[in-house]
Amino acid sequence: MPKRDEKPIAKNRRAFHDYEILETYEAGIELTGTEVRSLRENNCQLTDCFALIRDGQVWLNNVHIPPYSNGSIFNPDPDRKRRLLLHKKQIRYLDAKVAEKGLAIVPLKMYFNTDGRVKVELALARGKKLYDKRASMKERDAKREIDRAMKERSR
């Protein structure tokens, strides 16, 4: 049976603007059947979501997965907390890092992996200051100008 490519569901583009990404992790997510069907319809919103560690478990908050269109009473609350599946060693490491000042666990994207399972890419991130945001915008604009100049020169 041929393997599929990774299929993206949703990206948290705001996270790259608001945070400096230090490390990334892949985590599974505990979902109900109708939530997975809703995700197959590409329904998900990752903006303003975050992960917390409580009692040795990682919980994903503020992720909006709308109810499945053909679901009935089995549709769960669209904004409920969802448990993330990580190794215990990774959870302990992330808990120790988050205890440091200014670090947070932020989801970057949600996708179906090659086996068809829903995965969440988490990042250990540090919040950017306003001047950091301005500097990254300046770098991006400079790179864009250089690319334009190189394209014009090659014509």
XYZ file of N, CA and C in Angstrom:
465
model
N 0.851 -1.179 0.000
C 0.000 0.000 0.000
C 0.898 1.244 0.000
N 0.723 2.174 -0.952
C 1.600 3.344 -1.026
C 1.313 4.341 0.090
N 2.370 4.966 0.568
C 2.246 5.976 1.627
C 1.794 7.298 1.009
N 1.017 8.063 1.785
C 0.544 9.363 1.335
C 1.529 10.444 1.765
N 1.380 11.603 1.150
C 2.169 12.749 1.575
C 1.518 13.379 2.801
N 2.281 14.220 3.482
C 1.756 14.955 4.623
C 0.736 15.972 4.125
N -0.468 15.970 4.701
C -1.542 16.855 4.257
C -1.827 17.907 5.328
N -1.537 19.173 5.050
C -1.757 20.211 6.069
C -3.244 20.481 6.294
N -3.588 20.753 7.542
C -4.961 21.110 7.907
C -5.024 22.605 8.197
N -4.148 23.073 9.109
C -4.148 24.481 9.496
C -2.754 24.882 9.946
N -2.423 26.160 9.731
C -1.148 26.723 10.180
C -1.421 27.917 11.082
N -0.528 28.108 12.016
C -0.604 29.252 12.915
C 0.474 30.243 12.476
N 0.156 31.035 11.434
C 1.154 31.955 10.894
C 1.475 33.082 11.868
N 0.529 33.402 12.707
C 0.747 34.472 13.681
C 1.845 34.106 14.686
N 2.012 32.809 14.928
C 3.024 32.368 15.888
C 4.424 32.770 15.426
N 4.686 32.701 14.130
C 6.002 33.077 13.627
C 6.233 34.576 13.750
N 5.146 35.356 13.757
C 5.264 36.796 13.904
C 5.452 37.189 15.367
N 4.744 36.500 16.258
C 4.745 36.891 17.663
C 5.815 36.214 18.510
N 6.375 35.087 18.020
C 7.307 34.313 18.833
C 8.589 33.998 18.071
N 9.641 33.850 18.840
C 10.912 33.345 18.314
C 10.919 31.839 18.606
N 10.972 31.030 17.557
C 10.867 29.580 17.687
C 12.236 29.013 18.073
N 12.285 28.279 19.194
C 13.544 27.703 19.664
C 13.658 26.221 19.303
N 12.624 25.431 19.585
C 12.627 23.993 19.296
C 11.234 23.581 18.824
N 11.159 22.524 18.016
C 9.859 22.025 17.585
C 9.713 20.549 17.947
N 8.469 20.147 18.166
C 8.134 18.766 18.516
C 6.890 18.353 17.744
N 6.798 17.062 17.446
C 5.595 16.517 16.835
C 4.817 15.771 17.915
N 3.526 16.086 18.028
C 2.694 15.455 19.047
C 1.421 14.931 18.412
N 0.936 13.818 18.947
C -0.374 13.323 18.559
C -1.428 14.090 19.324
N -2.670 13.948 18.919
C -3.756 14.649 19.598
C -4.921 13.680 19.779
N -5.558 13.773 20.934
C -6.671 12.893 21.258
C -7.966 13.545 20.780
N -8.605 12.940 19.759
C -9.809 13.496 19.150
C -10.927 12.461 19.125
N -12.146 12.943 18.953
C -13.272 12.037 18.716
C -13.417 11.814 17.216
N -14.245 10.859 16.833
C -14.408 10.518 15.418
C -14.965 11.650 14.588
N -15.947 12.388 15.124
C -16.533 13.468 14.336
C -15.567 14.647 14.189
N -14.662 14.819 15.161
C -13.651 15.877 15.033
C -12.686 15.551 13.906
N -12.303 14.284 13.775
C -11.395 13.889 12.694
C -12.076 14.099 11.354
N -13.360 13.762 11.269
C -14.099 13.962 10.016
C -14.194 15.440 9.675
N -14.370 16.273 10.694
C -14.410 17.714 10.469
C -13.046 18.218 9.981
N -11.973 17.652 10.520
C -10.631 18.042 10.080
C -10.369 17.587 8.647
N -10.934 16.464 8.247
C -10.781 16.013 6.860
C -11.440 16.985 5.891
N -12.418 17.750 6.376
C -13.036 18.816 5.571
C -12.231 20.115 5.662
N -11.034 20.069 6.263
C -10.137 21.219 6.462
C -10.766 22.311 7.305
N -11.439 21.923 8.363
C -12.024 22.885 9.288
C -11.225 22.897 10.583
N -10.457 23.966 10.793
C -9.713 24.111 12.034
C -9.185 25.536 12.119
N -9.087 26.054 13.341
C -8.566 27.397 13.540
C -7.551 27.370 14.682
N -6.296 27.701 14.375
C -5.219 27.633 15.360
C -4.799 28.994 15.920
N -5.426 30.063 15.480
C -5.004 31.376 15.975
C -5.336 31.512 17.458
N -4.465 32.141 18.191
C -4.609 32.389 19.634
C -4.695 31.110 20.460
N -4.113 30.023 19.996
C -4.138 28.801 20.791
C -2.780 28.607 21.472
N -2.793 27.812 22.529
C -1.580 27.581 23.311
C -1.691 26.236 23.997
N -0.577 25.758 24.504
C -0.553 24.476 25.214
C -0.088 24.714 26.650
N -0.700 23.968 27.574
C -0.334 24.026 28.986
C -0.032 22.627 29.487
N 0.835 22.543 30.489
C 1.141 21.261 31.114
C 0.496 21.252 32.496
N -0.421 20.301 32.690
C -1.130 20.144 33.962
C -1.091 18.682 34.370
N -0.612 18.388 35.565
C -0.574 17.032 36.124
C 0.130 16.042 35.208
N 1.228 16.466 34.594
C 2.009 15.560 33.752
C 1.398 15.286 32.386
N 0.407 16.092 31.975
C -0.204 15.950 30.660
C -0.201 17.295 29.962
N -0.101 17.266 28.633
C -0.095 18.494 27.842
C -1.489 18.685 27.268
N -2.067 19.866 27.466
C -3.413 20.175 27.000
C -3.363 21.321 26.006
N -4.097 21.184 24.925
C -4.180 22.209 23.884
C -5.451 23.022 24.109
N -5.304 24.324 24.281
C -6.428 25.212 24.574
C -6.693 26.152 23.406
N -7.941 26.603 23.289
C -8.398 27.595 22.307
C -8.271 27.145 20.855
N -8.288 25.852 20.592
C -8.334 25.368 19.215
C -9.790 25.170 18.858
N -10.195 25.779 17.770
C -11.600 25.679 17.356
C -11.719 24.688 16.200
N -12.342 23.542 16.470
C -12.668 22.565 15.438
C -14.184 22.563 15.337
N -14.748 23.160 14.266
C -16.206 23.257 14.176
C -16.868 21.887 14.094
N -18.137 21.800 14.466
C -18.825 20.504 14.427
C -18.869 19.941 13.012
N -18.816 18.621 12.918
C -18.899 17.926 11.636
C -20.271 18.175 11.029
N -20.291 18.488 9.741
C -21.544 18.872 9.084
C -22.587 17.754 9.114
N -22.172 16.492 9.012
C -23.115 15.376 9.026
C -23.209 14.704 10.391
N -22.607 15.307 11.393
C -22.650 14.738 12.736
C -23.990 15.033 13.396
N -24.264 14.351 14.471
C -25.522 14.566 15.177
C -25.212 14.951 16.615
N -25.784 14.240 17.555
C -25.561 14.552 18.962
C -24.152 14.174 19.405
N -23.408 13.505 18.541
C -22.063 13.057 18.903
C -21.002 14.131 18.680
N -21.390 15.280 18.139
C -20.434 16.370 17.975
C -20.076 16.944 19.337
N -18.783 16.949 19.702
C -18.390 17.535 20.999
C -18.326 19.059 20.918
N -18.044 19.675 22.045
C -17.878 21.131 22.113
C -16.722 21.540 21.212
N -16.918 22.506 20.296
C -15.847 22.870 19.353
C -14.620 23.506 20.008
N -14.775 24.085 21.195
C -13.653 24.782 21.833
C -13.129 24.056 23.066
N -13.380 22.770 23.189
C -12.952 22.036 24.372
C -11.425 21.881 24.399
N -10.886 21.580 25.579
C -9.455 21.310 25.717
C -9.182 19.918 25.167
N -8.070 19.780 24.458
C -7.718 18.489 23.867
C -6.351 18.073 24.377
N -6.224 16.790 24.697
C -4.970 16.272 25.243
C -3.999 15.980 24.114
N -2.744 16.386 24.305
C -1.691 16.086 23.353
C -0.892 14.891 23.840
N -0.425 14.089 22.909
C 0.274 12.855 23.237
C 1.767 13.020 22.956
N 2.539 13.066 24.022
C 3.995 13.176 23.949
C 4.603 12.141 24.885
N 5.884 11.869 24.706
C 6.588 10.982 25.620
C 6.764 11.690 26.964
N 6.789 10.915 28.026
C 6.893 11.471 29.376
C 8.175 12.290 29.542
N 9.258 11.817 28.919
C 10.539 12.528 28.994
C 10.422 13.902 28.322
N 9.730 13.958 27.184
C 9.538 15.236 26.501
C 8.675 16.176 27.333
N 7.639 15.628 27.977
C 6.756 16.465 28.797
C 7.523 17.057 29.969
N 8.361 16.248 30.625
C 9.168 16.758 31.741
C 10.134 17.849 31.275
N 10.752 17.626 30.116
C 11.690 18.613 29.566
C 10.961 19.926 29.268
N 9.797 19.838 28.609
C 9.029 21.044 28.281
C 8.549 21.752 29.547
N 8.152 20.987 30.556
C 7.699 21.583 31.806
C 8.831 22.367 32.471
N 10.031 21.819 32.441
C 11.179 22.516 33.023
C 11.508 23.783 32.239
N 11.399 23.710 30.915
C 11.706 24.880 30.087
C 10.666 25.982 30.245
N 9.388 25.591 30.352
C 8.317 26.587 30.490
C 8.402 27.282 31.844
N 8.968 26.602 32.836
C 9.143 27.222 34.145
C 10.106 28.405 34.066
N 10.996 28.402 33.050
C 11.864 29.555 32.843
C 11.027 30.750 32.411
N 11.565 31.914 32.614
C 10.827 33.126 32.303
C 10.729 33.342 30.790
N 9.523 33.606 30.325
C 9.328 34.026 28.940
C 9.179 32.929 27.908
N 9.153 31.660 28.294
C 8.997 30.595 27.313
C 7.567 30.056 27.345
N 7.082 29.645 26.170
C 5.725 29.112 26.052
C 5.716 27.977 25.039
N 4.675 27.148 25.112
C 4.484 26.074 24.138
C 3.371 26.523 23.193
N 3.717 26.665 21.920
C 2.793 27.196 20.929
C 2.638 26.199 19.789
N 1.409 25.861 19.390
C 1.225 24.997 18.218
C 1.474 25.777 16.936
N 2.246 25.199 16.025
C 2.551 25.852 14.756
C 1.639 25.397 13.634
N 1.391 24.085 13.555
C 0.514 23.594 12.500
C -0.115 22.275 12.913
N -1.215 21.962 12.253
C -1.908 20.698 12.440
C -1.983 20.048 11.063
N -1.710 18.745 11.010
C -1.659 18.072 9.718
C -1.937 16.584 9.874
N -2.258 15.937 8.753
C -2.359 14.483 8.700
C -0.993 13.971 8.271
N -0.407 13.036 9.037
C 0.905 12.505 8.655
C 0.738 11.465 7.553
N 1.813 10.800 7.198
C 1.770 9.857 6.085
C 0.878 8.654 6.368
N 0.618 8.347 7.647
C -0.262 7.238 8.005
C -1.718 7.667 8.161
N -2.003 8.955 7.940
C -3.370 9.444 8.053
C -3.766 9.842 9.450
N -2.811 9.954 10.371
C -3.116 10.350 11.746
C -2.928 11.859 11.903
N -3.747 12.450 12.758
C -3.664 13.887 12.995
C -2.500 14.159 13.940
N -1.621 15.054 13.539
C -0.472 15.450 14.358
C -0.470 16.963 14.515
N 0.139 17.413 15.600
C 0.293 18.843 15.881
C 1.782 19.116 16.038
N 2.274 20.133 15.340
C 3.669 20.532 15.518
C 3.706 21.625 16.578
N 4.360 21.314 17.696
C 4.490 22.247 18.811
C 5.850 22.924 18.759
N 5.903 24.121 19.284
C 7.174 24.836 19.346
C 7.382 25.378 20.751
N 8.603 25.262 21.207
C 9.023 25.945 22.429
C 9.463 27.327 21.964
N 8.759 28.361 22.409
C 8.953 29.685 21.831
C 9.113 30.746 22.909
N 9.778 31.813 22.514
C 9.963 32.980 23.379
C 9.278 34.159 22.687
N 8.518 34.920 23.425
C 7.800 36.062 22.851
C 8.742 37.113 22.316
N 8.384 37.670 21.155
C 9.197 38.725 20.554
C 8.764 40.077 21.108
N 9.726 40.960 21.231
C 9.444 42.342 21.581
C 9.108 43.088 20.292
N 8.601 44.296 20.414
C 8.204 45.071 19.248
C 9.393 45.344 18.338
N 10.564 45.640 18.918
C 11.720 45.926 18.080
C 12.213 44.674 17.362
N 12.012 43.487 17.961
C 12.358 42.242 17.267
C 11.461 42.029 16.063
N 10.175 42.343 16.213
C 9.233 42.205 15.103
C 9.618 43.146 13.969
N 10.002 44.370 14.336
C 10.407 45.338 13.306
C 11.663 44.870 12.589
N 12.609 44.309 13.330
C 13.848 43.833 12.713
C 13.574 42.674 11.753
N 12.696 41.751 12.137
C 12.404 40.627 11.241
C 11.653 41.105 9.999
N 10.785 42.124 10.151
C 10.104 42.681 8.974
C 11.100 43.364 8.053
N 12.089 44.057 8.636
C 13.102 44.736 7.841
C 13.949 43.724 7.074
N 14.328 42.631 7.725
C 15.097 41.569 7.055
C 14.305 40.947 5.912
N 13.031 40.690 6.136
C 12.183 40.089 5.113
C 12.049 41.022 3.901
N 11.869 42.340 4.151
C 11.768 43.303 3.052
C 13.074 43.411 2.276
N 14.205 43.389 2.994
C 15.508 43.465 2.329
C 15.729 42.234 1.457
N 15.369 41.072 1.945
C 15.516 39.840 1.159
C 14.641 39.890 -0.089
N 13.439 40.408 0.052
C 12.531 40.530 -1.088
C 13.114 41.469 -2.149
N 13.702 42.598 -1.709
C 14.326 43.544 -2.647
C 15.515 42.912 -3.370
N 16.321 42.148 -2.634
C 17.471 41.476 -3.245
C 17.013 40.472 -4.282
N 15.971 39.709 -3.944
C 15.440 38.723 -4.901
C 14.909 39.402 -6.161
N 14.242 40.534 -5.999
C 13.733 41.278 -7.165
C 14.879 41.770 -8.035
N 15.918 42.310 -7.394
C 17.060 42.827 -8.143
C 17.767 41.695 -8.906
N 17.920 40.558 -8.268
C 18.574 39.409 -8.928
C 17.733 38.923 -10.104
N 16.426 38.950 -9.963
C 15.544 38.506 -11.043
C 15.637 39.467 -12.230
N 15.652 40.777 -11.941
C 15.775 41.790 -13.010
C 17.130 41.672 -13.712
N 18.156 41.381 -12.941
C 19.499 41.301 -13.517
C 19.645 40.087 -14.419
N 18.953 39.019 -14.079
C 19.095 37.790 -14.867
C 18.286 37.828 -16.157
N 17.416 38.821 -16.329
C 16.612 38.914 -17.555
C 17.420 39.370 -18.722
